[in-house]
Amino acid sequence: MLQKALQLLEESVKAAIAQPQPPHNDNGRPVLESFTTSIDGSVDGPAWLAERQQFPKLFWMNREKSEWIAGIGEADRIEITETGPNERSFTLLEEALKLKNPHARYVGGFCFNNRQQQDHIWHGFSSALFILPLISLEHRDGKTSMTCSVWLKPEDDRKQALEQLLQTLASLRSEQAVKTPAIPGRTRTAYSPDRAQWIERCETILRKFDEGGLDKVILARQTELSFSGKVPAIRFLLDYPYPENAAYRFYFEPIEGHAFVSFTPERLYRRDGDLLQTEALAGTVTKEKVKADDHTASKLLLASEKDVREHRFVKDTIYRELQPVCSEIDMQEEVGVLQLNRLAHLYARCRARLRPEFRNDSTVLRQLHPTPAVGGVPREEAMELILSVEPFCRGWYAAPVGWLSRDAAEFAVGIRSALIFEDKVYLYSGAGLVRGSDPESEWEEVDQKIGDILAITRQGR
């Protein structure tokens, strides 16, 4: 089935080589030439990625599992390496998109806080990096297709570029599938901060609440796992143990062996033209700890004054942040519960319509990131406190990750995540501290949040 698709793409590229230069390249700007063929039947995107030898590799699937993209290679990229406020990265991204094909879909993400000095373990992940795959499988609207693309600058030799694309397609048809090895044995586990430091930092933040001026702060933890050999990053995408979970799946491997993966339940937003969908997700109950099924977990959450208060901070902040840029805001009044396999969260949907002058992703990113569910309330004060108390670099953890084109985008919040780097895996998760939080309970909550990814490292043993 996939071999047939590759053959059809080869034929399309050959036909394009035989044609003269398209007239729309006369304006002196780069152009995108894409070739697409439909695929009958179901395709396993992660398995296809795992069998390929080309990099970068990327994968994104929405929470409803109705839309996904798997990509290899690079036709084009948007990369921002400047440091400083995130707002600058968002603006530069928007300016770069204006020069791109409006239908091209780029997959990637941002740093959580671009003012933070980036650690060496994040060296493959720029302030912002978005890639248009050279070859991709895409599933949407119930249909699956394969696409190959070439991004032509005015000075490029079109025929040469297309012939190179043709060679890549031919090599894919003839190459043997790569078998992915198992994850080697784990040799060491370390925490940053460790348990004692965590409790000390939580108590510092709780005292800040008593002093006034802060309502909520998200404190995160880095769990460093060491292994007896190089870790095959793609295993984390292949072996996710709870496929029915209501979670986005994001995988980004810009350099071989250096990947970021997130199984996040939290949507930052979906934008279609001027229509915006976002949500308030905050407040957590651990089902195993309280020995609760879905129904009991919902009752416990909705009856928890602390969790309802934490969720209200998020809900109110999102509504307030959207008011300057939206003409209509419909925030769900009744709070619901999002059920996951280990956890449950309070949840409220929001739909809005962007004003014409704010119909772009730079505006939405600036207004919504970081949400109170990963930063805090008030935003700026919480971000300063996070910088001063967290002993590690967040990198892309808790940042916007997803895809965007000129007229549409969907971003998730990159929580419940891991960075795979050679023989190390760094797990990231956090807990929302409000007045009345218990540091020991919050440590245990972080353990539960990383449980799904941690389980992958134990499979087959």
CSV table of C-alpha atoms in Angstrom, one decimal:
chain,number,residue,atom,x,y,z
A,1,MET,CA,0.0,0.0,0.0
A,2,LEU,CA,2.8,2.5,1.0
A,3,GLN,CA,5.0,1.2,-1.8
A,4,LYS,CA,2.2,2.0,-4.3
A,5,ALA,CA,1.9,5.5,-2.9
A,6,LEU,CA,5.7,6.0,-3.2
A,7,GLN,CA,5.5,4.8,-6.8
A,8,LEU,CA,2.7,7.2,-7.6
A,9,LEU,CA,4.6,10.1,-6.1
A,10,GLU,CA,7.6,9.2,-8.2
A,11,GLU,CA,5.5,9.4,-11.3
A,12,SER,CA,4.1,12.8,-10.3
A,13,VAL,CA,7.6,14.2,-9.6
A,14,LYS,CA,8.9,12.8,-13.0
A,15,ALA,CA,6.0,14.6,-14.7
A,16,ALA,CA,6.9,17.8,-12.9
A,17,ILE,CA,10.5,17.6,-14.1
A,18,ALA,CA,9.3,17.3,-17.6
A,19,GLN,CA,7.3,20.5,-17.3
A,20,PRO,CA,8.8,24.0,-17.6
A,21,GLN,CA,9.4,26.3,-14.7
A,22,PRO,CA,6.0,27.3,-13.1
A,23,PRO,CA,5.2,30.9,-14.0
A,24,HIS,CA,4.4,31.8,-10.4
A,25,ASN,CA,8.2,31.7,-9.5
A,26,ASP,CA,8.7,34.9,-11.5
A,27,ASN,CA,8.0,37.1,-8.4
A,28,GLY,CA,11.4,36.3,-6.9
A,29,ARG,CA,10.0,34.6,-3.8
A,30,PRO,CA,10.5,31.0,-2.8
A,31,VAL,CA,7.7,28.6,-3.8
A,32,LEU,CA,6.5,25.2,-2.5
A,33,GLU,CA,5.9,22.3,-4.8
A,34,SER,CA,4.0,19.5,-3.2
A,35,PHE,CA,2.8,16.1,-4.5
A,36,THR,CA,0.1,14.1,-2.8
A,37,THR,CA,-1.5,10.7,-3.3
A,38,SER,CA,-4.3,9.1,-1.3
A,39,ILE,CA,-3.8,5.8,0.6
A,40,ASP,CA,-6.6,3.2,1.0
A,41,GLY,CA,-6.8,1.5,4.3
A,42,SER,CA,-5.3,2.1,7.7
A,43,VAL,CA,-1.7,3.1,8.2
A,44,ASP,CA,0.3,3.0,11.5
A,45,GLY,CA,2.2,6.4,11.5
A,46,PRO,CA,4.5,5.7,14.4
A,47,ALA,CA,5.5,2.3,13.0
A,48,TRP,CA,6.3,3.9,9.6
A,49,LEU,CA,8.5,6.5,11.3
A,50,ALA,CA,10.3,3.8,13.3
A,51,GLU,CA,11.2,1.9,10.1
A,52,ARG,CA,12.7,4.9,8.4
A,53,GLN,CA,16.3,6.1,8.5
A,54,GLN,CA,15.8,9.8,7.6
A,55,PHE,CA,15.9,12.6,10.1
A,56,PRO,CA,14.3,14.8,11.4
A,57,LYS,CA,11.4,12.7,12.5
A,58,LEU,CA,8.1,14.1,13.8
A,59,PHE,CA,4.7,13.0,14.8
A,60,TRP,CA,1.6,14.8,16.0
A,61,MET,CA,-1.9,13.4,16.9
A,62,ASN,CA,-4.8,15.3,18.2
A,63,ARG,CA,-6.6,14.3,21.4
A,64,GLU,CA,-9.6,12.8,19.6
A,65,LYS,CA,-7.2,10.7,17.4
A,66,SER,CA,-9.0,11.9,14.3
A,67,GLU,CA,-6.1,13.8,12.9
A,68,TRP,CA,-2.4,13.0,12.7
A,69,ILE,CA,0.8,13.7,10.8
A,70,ALA,CA,4.0,11.6,10.6
A,71,GLY,CA,7.0,13.2,8.8
A,72,ILE,CA,10.6,12.4,7.9
A,73,GLY,CA,13.3,14.7,6.4
A,74,GLU,CA,13.1,18.4,5.9
A,75,ALA,CA,11.7,20.4,3.0
A,76,ASP,CA,11.8,23.6,4.9
A,77,ARG,CA,12.2,25.0,8.4
A,78,ILE,CA,11.3,28.0,10.5
A,79,GLU,CA,13.9,28.4,13.2
A,80,ILE,CA,14.3,31.2,15.7
A,81,THR,CA,17.5,31.3,17.8
A,82,GLU,CA,17.2,34.7,19.5
A,83,THR,CA,16.9,34.7,23.3
A,84,GLY,CA,14.7,37.1,25.2
A,85,PRO,CA,11.0,37.4,25.8
A,86,ASN,CA,8.8,34.7,24.2
A,87,GLU,CA,6.7,37.4,22.6
A,88,ARG,CA,9.7,38.1,20.3
A,89,SER,CA,9.8,34.5,19.1
A,90,PHE,CA,6.0,34.6,18.5
A,91,THR,CA,6.3,37.8,16.4
A,92,LEU,CA,9.3,36.5,14.4
A,93,LEU,CA,7.4,33.3,13.7
A,94,GLU,CA,4.4,35.2,12.4
A,95,GLU,CA,6.7,37.3,10.1
A,96,ALA,CA,8.3,34.1,8.7
A,97,LEU,CA,4.9,32.5,8.0
A,98,LYS,CA,3.9,35.4,5.8
A,99,LEU,CA,6.5,34.3,3.3
A,100,LYS,CA,5.4,30.6,3.3
A,101,ASN,CA,2.9,28.8,1.3
A,102,PRO,CA,-0.5,29.3,3.1
A,103,HIS,CA,-1.3,25.6,2.8
A,104,ALA,CA,2.0,24.3,4.2
A,105,ARG,CA,1.8,22.7,7.6
A,106,TYR,CA,4.8,23.1,9.9
A,107,VAL,CA,5.3,20.9,13.0
A,108,GLY,CA,7.3,22.0,16.0
A,109,GLY,CA,7.4,24.0,19.2
A,110,PHE,CA,8.9,26.6,21.5
A,111,CYS,CA,11.0,27.0,24.6
A,112,PHE,CA,8.9,27.4,27.7
A,113,ASN,CA,10.8,30.6,28.8
A,114,ASN,CA,13.2,32.0,26.2
A,115,ARG,CA,14.8,34.2,28.9
A,116,GLN,CA,16.2,31.2,30.6
A,117,GLN,CA,19.7,30.1,29.7
A,118,GLN,CA,19.2,26.8,27.8
A,119,ASP,CA,21.0,23.7,29.1
A,120,HIS,CA,23.2,21.6,26.8
A,121,ILE,CA,20.8,18.7,26.9
A,122,TRP,CA,18.4,20.9,24.9
A,123,HIS,CA,20.9,21.9,22.2
A,124,GLY,CA,18.8,20.5,19.3
A,125,PHE,CA,15.8,22.5,20.4
A,126,SER,CA,15.9,26.2,19.4
A,127,SER,CA,13.9,29.0,20.9
A,128,ALA,CA,11.4,28.0,18.2
A,129,LEU,CA,11.7,25.3,15.6
A,130,PHE,CA,9.1,24.2,13.0
A,131,ILE,CA,9.7,21.8,10.2
A,132,LEU,CA,7.9,21.1,7.0
A,133,PRO,CA,8.6,17.4,6.4
A,134,LEU,CA,10.2,16.2,3.1
A,135,ILE,CA,7.8,13.2,3.1
A,136,SER,CA,4.8,12.9,5.3
A,137,LEU,CA,1.8,10.6,6.0
A,138,GLU,CA,-1.3,12.6,7.1
A,139,HIS,CA,-4.7,11.5,8.3
A,140,ARG,CA,-7.6,13.9,8.5
A,141,ASP,CA,-11.3,13.9,7.7
A,142,GLY,CA,-11.2,10.1,7.6
A,143,LYS,CA,-8.7,10.0,4.8
A,144,THR,CA,-5.0,9.1,4.7
A,145,SER,CA,-2.5,10.5,2.2
A,146,MET,CA,1.2,10.7,1.5
A,147,THR,CA,2.9,13.9,0.5
A,148,CYS,CA,6.3,14.9,-0.6
A,149,SER,CA,7.5,18.5,-0.8
A,150,VAL,CA,10.3,20.7,-2.1
A,151,TRP,CA,10.8,24.3,-1.1
A,152,LEU,CA,12.4,26.2,-4.0
A,153,LYS,CA,14.3,29.5,-3.5
A,154,PRO,CA,14.7,31.7,-6.5
A,155,GLU,CA,18.4,30.8,-6.8
A,156,ASP,CA,17.7,27.0,-6.6
A,157,ASP,CA,17.9,24.7,-9.6
A,158,ARG,CA,14.4,23.4,-9.8
A,159,LYS,CA,15.2,20.3,-11.9
A,160,GLN,CA,18.1,19.4,-9.6
A,161,ALA,CA,15.9,19.7,-6.5
A,162,LEU,CA,13.1,17.6,-8.0
A,163,GLU,CA,15.6,14.9,-9.1
A,164,GLN,CA,17.0,14.8,-5.6
A,165,LEU,CA,13.5,14.3,-4.3
A,166,LEU,CA,13.0,11.6,-6.8
A,167,GLN,CA,16.1,9.8,-5.6
A,168,THR,CA,14.8,10.0,-2.0
A,169,LEU,CA,11.5,8.5,-3.0
A,170,ALA,CA,13.2,5.7,-4.9
A,171,SER,CA,15.5,5.0,-1.9
A,172,LEU,CA,12.5,4.7,0.4
A,173,ARG,CA,11.0,2.2,-1.9
A,174,SER,CA,14.1,0.0,-1.9
A,175,GLU,CA,15.4,0.4,1.7
A,176,GLN,CA,15.0,-2.3,4.3
A,177,ALA,CA,12.8,-1.4,7.3
A,178,VAL,CA,14.9,-0.7,10.4
A,179,LYS,CA,14.1,-2.8,13.4
A,180,THR,CA,13.9,-0.7,16.6
A,181,PRO,CA,15.8,-2.2,19.6
A,182,ALA,CA,14.4,-2.4,23.1
A,183,ILE,CA,15.2,0.2,25.7
A,184,PRO,CA,18.2,-1.0,27.6
A,185,GLY,CA,18.2,-1.5,31.4
A,186,ARG,CA,17.9,1.4,33.7
A,187,THR,CA,21.0,2.0,35.9
A,188,ARG,CA,20.1,5.1,37.9
A,189,THR,CA,17.4,7.6,38.9
A,190,ALA,CA,18.0,11.1,40.1
A,191,TYR,CA,15.6,14.0,40.9
A,192,SER,CA,16.0,17.8,40.4
A,193,PRO,CA,15.0,19.0,42.9
A,194,ASP,CA,15.3,16.0,45.2
A,195,ARG,CA,12.5,15.3,47.7
A,196,ALA,CA,14.0,17.4,50.5
A,197,GLN,CA,14.7,20.3,48.1
A,198,TRP,CA,11.1,20.0,46.7
A,199,ILE,CA,9.5,20.3,50.1
A,200,GLU,CA,11.8,23.3,50.9
A,201,ARG,CA,10.9,25.0,47.7
A,202,CYS,CA,7.2,24.3,48.1
A,203,GLU,CA,7.3,25.8,51.6
A,204,THR,CA,9.0,28.9,50.2
A,205,ILE,CA,6.2,29.4,47.7
A,206,LEU,CA,3.5,28.7,50.2
A,207,ARG,CA,5.0,31.5,52.4
A,208,LYS,CA,4.8,33.8,49.3
A,209,PHE,CA,1.1,33.2,49.2
A,210,ASP,CA,0.8,34.4,52.8
A,211,GLU,CA,2.7,37.5,51.9
A,212,GLY,CA,0.1,38.3,49.2
A,213,GLY,CA,0.5,39.1,45.5
A,214,LEU,CA,0.6,35.4,44.4
A,215,ASP,CA,-2.3,33.0,44.0
A,216,LYS,CA,-0.8,30.0,42.1
A,217,VAL,CA,2.6,28.8,41.1
A,218,ILE,CA,3.5,25.6,39.1
A,219,LEU,CA,6.6,23.9,40.5
A,220,ALA,CA,8.1,21.3,38.2
A,221,ARG,CA,10.5,18.4,38.6
A,222,GLN,CA,13.1,16.9,36.3
A,223,THR,CA,13.5,13.1,36.8
A,224,GLU,CA,16.8,11.9,35.2
A,225,LEU,CA,16.9,8.2,34.2
A,226,SER,CA,20.3,6.7,33.2
A,227,PHE,CA,20.5,3.6,31.1
A,228,SER,CA,23.1,1.0,30.2
A,229,GLY,CA,23.2,2.1,26.6
A,230,LYS,CA,21.8,4.5,24.0
A,231,VAL,CA,18.0,4.8,24.3
A,232,PRO,CA,16.0,4.4,21.1
A,233,ALA,CA,13.8,7.5,21.3
A,234,ILE,CA,11.1,6.2,19.0
A,235,ARG,CA,10.3,3.5,21.5
A,236,PHE,CA,8.5,6.1,23.6
A,237,LEU,CA,6.1,6.8,20.7
A,238,LEU,CA,5.7,3.1,19.8
A,239,ASP,CA,5.1,1.8,23.3
A,240,TYR,CA,2.8,4.3,24.8
A,241,PRO,CA,0.9,2.0,27.2
A,242,TYR,CA,-2.5,3.7,27.2
A,243,PRO,CA,-3.6,4.4,23.6
A,244,GLU,CA,-7.1,5.2,24.5
A,245,ASN,CA,-6.1,8.0,26.8
A,246,ALA,CA,-7.5,11.5,25.9
A,247,ALA,CA,-4.0,12.8,25.2
A,248,TYR,CA,-2.2,14.5,22.4
A,249,ARG,CA,0.9,12.7,21.1
A,250,PHE,CA,3.8,14.8,20.1
A,251,TYR,CA,7.2,13.5,19.0
A,252,PHE,CA,10.0,15.6,17.7
A,253,GLU,CA,13.5,14.3,16.8
A,254,PRO,CA,15.4,17.0,15.0
A,255,ILE,CA,18.7,15.1,15.4
A,256,GLU,CA,19.1,11.4,15.5
A,257,GLY,CA,18.9,10.1,19.1
A,258,HIS,CA,17.8,13.5,20.5
A,259,ALA,CA,14.0,13.7,20.9
A,260,PHE,CA,11.2,15.3,22.8
A,261,VAL,CA,8.0,13.5,23.4
A,262,SER,CA,4.8,14.6,25.1
A,263,PHE,CA,1.6,12.7,25.9
A,264,THR,CA,-0.4,15.8,27.1
A,265,PRO,CA,-4.1,16.0,27.9
A,266,GLU,CA,-4.0,19.8,27.7
A,267,ARG,CA,-5.0,21.8,24.6
A,268,LEU,CA,-3.5,25.3,24.4
A,269,TYR,CA,-5.7,26.2,21.5
A,270,ARG,CA,-7.1,25.3,18.0
A,271,ARG,CA,-7.4,28.1,15.5
A,272,ASP,CA,-9.4,27.9,12.2
A,273,GLY,CA,-9.3,31.4,10.6
A,274,ASP,CA,-10.8,33.6,13.3
A,275,LEU,CA,-12.4,30.8,15.3
A,276,LEU,CA,-10.6,29.9,18.4
A,277,GLN,CA,-11.0,26.9,20.8
A,278,THR,CA,-9.2,26.7,24.1
A,279,GLU,CA,-9.8,25.3,27.5
A,280,ALA,CA,-9.2,25.5,31.2
A,281,LEU,CA,-7.6,22.3,32.6
A,282,ALA,CA,-6.4,22.3,36.2
A,283,GLY,CA,-7.0,20.4,39.5
A,284,THR,CA,-6.0,16.8,39.8
A,285,VAL,CA,-7.1,13.6,41.6
A,286,THR,CA,-4.9,10.5,41.5
A,287,LYS,CA,-7.3,7.5,41.1
A,288,GLU,CA,-4.9,4.9,42.5
A,289,LYS,CA,-4.1,6.9,45.6
A,290,VAL,CA,-7.8,7.4,46.5
A,291,LYS,CA,-8.9,4.0,45.1
A,292,ALA,CA,-11.5,5.7,42.9
A,293,ASP,CA,-13.2,4.8,39.6
A,294,ASP,CA,-14.1,7.5,37.1
A,295,HIS,CA,-17.4,8.4,38.8
A,296,THR,CA,-15.9,8.6,42.3
A,297,ALA,CA,-12.9,10.6,41.0
A,298,SER,CA,-15.3,13.1,39.5
A,299,LYS,CA,-17.2,13.5,42.7
A,300,LEU,CA,-14.0,14.0,44.7
A,301,LEU,CA,-12.6,16.6,42.3
A,302,LEU,CA,-15.8,18.6,42.1
A,303,ALA,CA,-16.1,18.6,45.9
A,304,SER,CA,-12.5,19.7,46.5
A,305,GLU,CA,-12.4,23.4,47.5
A,306,LYS,CA,-8.6,23.5,46.7
A,307,ASP,CA,-9.0,22.0,43.2
A,308,VAL,CA,-12.0,24.0,42.3
A,309,ARG,CA,-10.2,27.2,43.4
A,310,GLU,CA,-7.1,26.2,41.4
A,311,HIS,CA,-9.3,25.6,38.3
A,312,ARG,CA,-11.1,28.9,38.7
A,313,PHE,CA,-7.7,30.7,38.6
A,314,VAL,CA,-7.1,29.1,35.2
A,315,LYS,CA,-10.6,29.7,33.9
A,316,ASP,CA,-10.7,33.3,35.0
A,317,THR,CA,-7.3,34.1,33.6
A,318,ILE,CA,-8.0,32.7,30.2
A,319,TYR,CA,-11.2,34.7,29.9
A,320,ARG,CA,-9.4,37.8,31.0
A,321,GLU,CA,-6.5,37.3,28.6
A,322,LEU,CA,-8.8,36.7,25.6
A,323,GLN,CA,-11.0,39.8,26.2
A,324,PRO,CA,-8.7,42.3,24.5
A,325,VAL,CA,-8.4,40.3,21.3
A,326,CYS,CA,-11.7,38.5,20.9
A,327,SER,CA,-15.2,39.9,19.9
A,328,GLU,CA,-17.0,36.9,21.3
A,329,ILE,CA,-16.0,34.5,24.2
A,330,ASP,CA,-18.2,31.5,25.2
A,331,MET,CA,-16.7,30.0,28.3
A,332,GLN,CA,-18.4,26.8,29.6
A,333,GLU,CA,-20.0,27.6,32.9
A,334,GLU,CA,-20.4,24.1,34.2
A,335,VAL,CA,-17.0,22.6,35.1
A,336,GLY,CA,-16.5,19.0,33.8
A,337,VAL,CA,-14.0,16.3,34.4
A,338,LEU,CA,-11.4,14.9,31.9
A,339,GLN,CA,-10.7,11.3,32.7
A,340,LEU,CA,-7.3,9.7,32.1
A,341,ASN,CA,-6.2,6.2,33.0
A,342,ARG,CA,-4.4,7.3,36.3
A,343,LEU,CA,-5.7,10.8,36.8
A,344,ALA,CA,-8.7,13.0,36.4
A,345,HIS,CA,-8.7,16.8,35.9
A,346,LEU,CA,-11.3,19.6,36.1
A,347,TYR,CA,-12.0,20.9,32.7
A,348,ALA,CA,-14.0,23.7,30.9
A,349,ARG,CA,-14.1,24.4,27.2
A,350,CYS,CA,-13.9,27.9,25.7
A,351,ARG,CA,-14.8,29.1,22.2
A,352,ALA,CA,-14.1,32.5,20.9
A,353,ARG,CA,-13.9,34.7,17.8
A,354,LEU,CA,-10.7,36.7,17.2
A,355,ARG,CA,-11.1,40.3,16.2
A,356,PRO,CA,-9.9,40.9,12.5
A,357,GLU,CA,-6.7,42.7,13.5
A,358,PHE,CA,-5.8,39.8,15.9
A,359,ARG,CA,-6.4,36.9,13.6
A,360,ASN,CA,-2.9,35.4,13.9
A,361,ASP,CA,-1.1,32.9,16.0
A,362,SER,CA,1.4,35.4,17.4
A,363,THR,CA,-1.5,37.2,19.1
A,364,VAL,CA,-3.0,34.0,20.5
A,365,LEU,CA,0.3,32.6,21.7
A,366,ARG,CA,1.2,35.9,23.4
A,367,GLN,CA,-2.2,35.9,25.2
A,368,LEU,CA,-2.3,32.3,26.3
A,369,HIS,CA,1.2,31.2,27.0
A,370,PRO,CA,2.0,30.3,29.7
A,371,THR,CA,-1.4,29.3,31.0
A,372,PRO,CA,-1.9,29.4,34.7
A,373,ALA,CA,-1.8,25.5,34.6
A,374,VAL,CA,1.9,25.6,33.8
A,375,GLY,CA,3.0,29.1,35.0
A,376,GLY,CA,0.9,30.6,37.6
A,377,VAL,CA,-1.2,33.6,38.7
A,378,PRO,CA,-0.3,36.4,38.3
A,379,ARG,CA,1.7,35.3,35.3
A,380,GLU,CA,4.8,37.6,35.4
A,381,GLU,CA,5.3,37.2,39.1
A,382,ALA,CA,4.9,33.4,38.9
A,383,MET,CA,7.4,33.2,36.0
A,384,GLU,CA,10.0,35.1,37.9
A,385,LEU,CA,9.6,32.9,40.9
A,386,ILE,CA,9.9,29.7,38.8
A,387,LEU,CA,13.1,31.0,37.3
A,388,SER,CA,14.5,31.6,40.8
A,389,VAL,CA,13.5,28.3,42.5
A,390,GLU,CA,13.7,25.6,39.8
A,391,PRO,CA,17.2,24.1,39.6
A,392,PHE,CA,16.9,22.9,36.0
A,393,CYS,CA,16.1,24.2,32.5
A,394,ARG,CA,12.5,23.5,31.3
A,395,GLY,CA,13.5,23.6,27.6
A,396,TRP,CA,10.4,22.7,25.6
A,397,TYR,CA,8.6,21.2,28.6
A,398,ALA,CA,5.2,23.0,29.2
A,399,ALA,CA,5.7,25.1,26.1
A,400,PRO,CA,3.4,25.2,23.0
A,401,VAL,CA,4.0,22.2,20.8
A,402,GLY,CA,2.0,21.3,17.7
A,403,TRP,CA,1.5,22.5,14.1
A,404,LEU,CA,0.6,25.7,12.3
A,405,SER,CA,-0.1,27.0,8.8
A,406,ARG,CA,-1.0,30.6,7.8
A,407,ASP,CA,-4.7,30.1,8.3
A,408,ALA,CA,-5.0,27.4,11.0
A,409,ALA,CA,-3.0,25.9,13.9
A,410,GLU,CA,-3.3,23.6,16.8
A,411,PHE,CA,-1.1,23.7,19.9
A,412,ALA,CA,-1.0,21.5,23.0
A,413,VAL,CA,0.8,22.3,26.2
A,414,GLY,CA,3.9,20.1,26.3
A,415,ILE,CA,3.4,18.5,29.7
A,416,ARG,CA,3.7,14.8,30.7
A,417,SER,CA,6.9,14.8,28.6
A,418,ALA,CA,10.4,13.4,28.2
A,419,LEU,CA,13.6,14.4,26.6
A,420,ILE,CA,15.6,11.5,25.2
A,421,PHE,CA,19.3,12.2,24.8
A,422,GLU,CA,21.8,9.4,24.2
A,423,ASP,CA,21.8,7.1,27.3
A,424,LYS,CA,19.6,9.5,29.4
A,425,VAL,CA,15.9,10.2,29.6
A,426,TYR,CA,14.7,13.3,31.4
A,427,LEU,CA,11.0,13.2,32.5
A,428,TYR,CA,9.2,16.4,33.3
A,429,SER,CA,6.0,17.2,35.2
A,430,GLY,CA,4.8,19.7,37.7
A,431,ALA,CA,2.2,20.4,40.4
A,432,GLY,CA,0.0,23.5,40.9
A,433,LEU,CA,0.6,25.1,44.3
A,434,VAL,CA,-2.1,27.2,45.8
A,435,ARG,CA,-2.7,28.2,49.4
A,436,GLY,CA,-3.3,25.0,51.3
A,437,SER,CA,-1.2,22.7,49.1
A,438,ASP,CA,0.7,19.9,50.8
A,439,PRO,CA,4.3,19.4,49.5
A,440,GLU,CA,4.3,15.7,50.1
A,441,SER,CA,1.1,15.2,48.2
A,442,GLU,CA,2.3,17.3,45.3
A,443,TRP,CA,5.5,15.2,45.0
A,444,GLU,CA,3.3,12.1,44.8
A,445,GLU,CA,1.1,13.8,42.2
A,446,VAL,CA,4.2,14.5,40.0
A,447,ASP,CA,5.1,10.8,40.3
A,448,GLN,CA,1.7,9.8,39.0
A,449,LYS,CA,1.9,12.3,36.1
A,450,ILE,CA,5.1,10.8,34.8
A,451,GLY,CA,3.9,7.2,35.4
A,452,ASP,CA,2.7,6.6,31.9
A,453,ILE,CA,6.1,7.5,30.4
A,454,LEU,CA,8.0,5.7,33.2
A,455,ALA,CA,6.0,2.6,32.4
A,456,ILE,CA,7.5,2.5,28.9
A,457,THR,CA,11.0,2.1,30.3
A,458,ARG,CA,9.9,-1.0,32.2
A,459,GLN,CA,8.2,-2.8,29.2
A,460,GLY,CA,9.7,-6.1,28.2
A,461,ARG,CA,11.5,-6.6,31.6
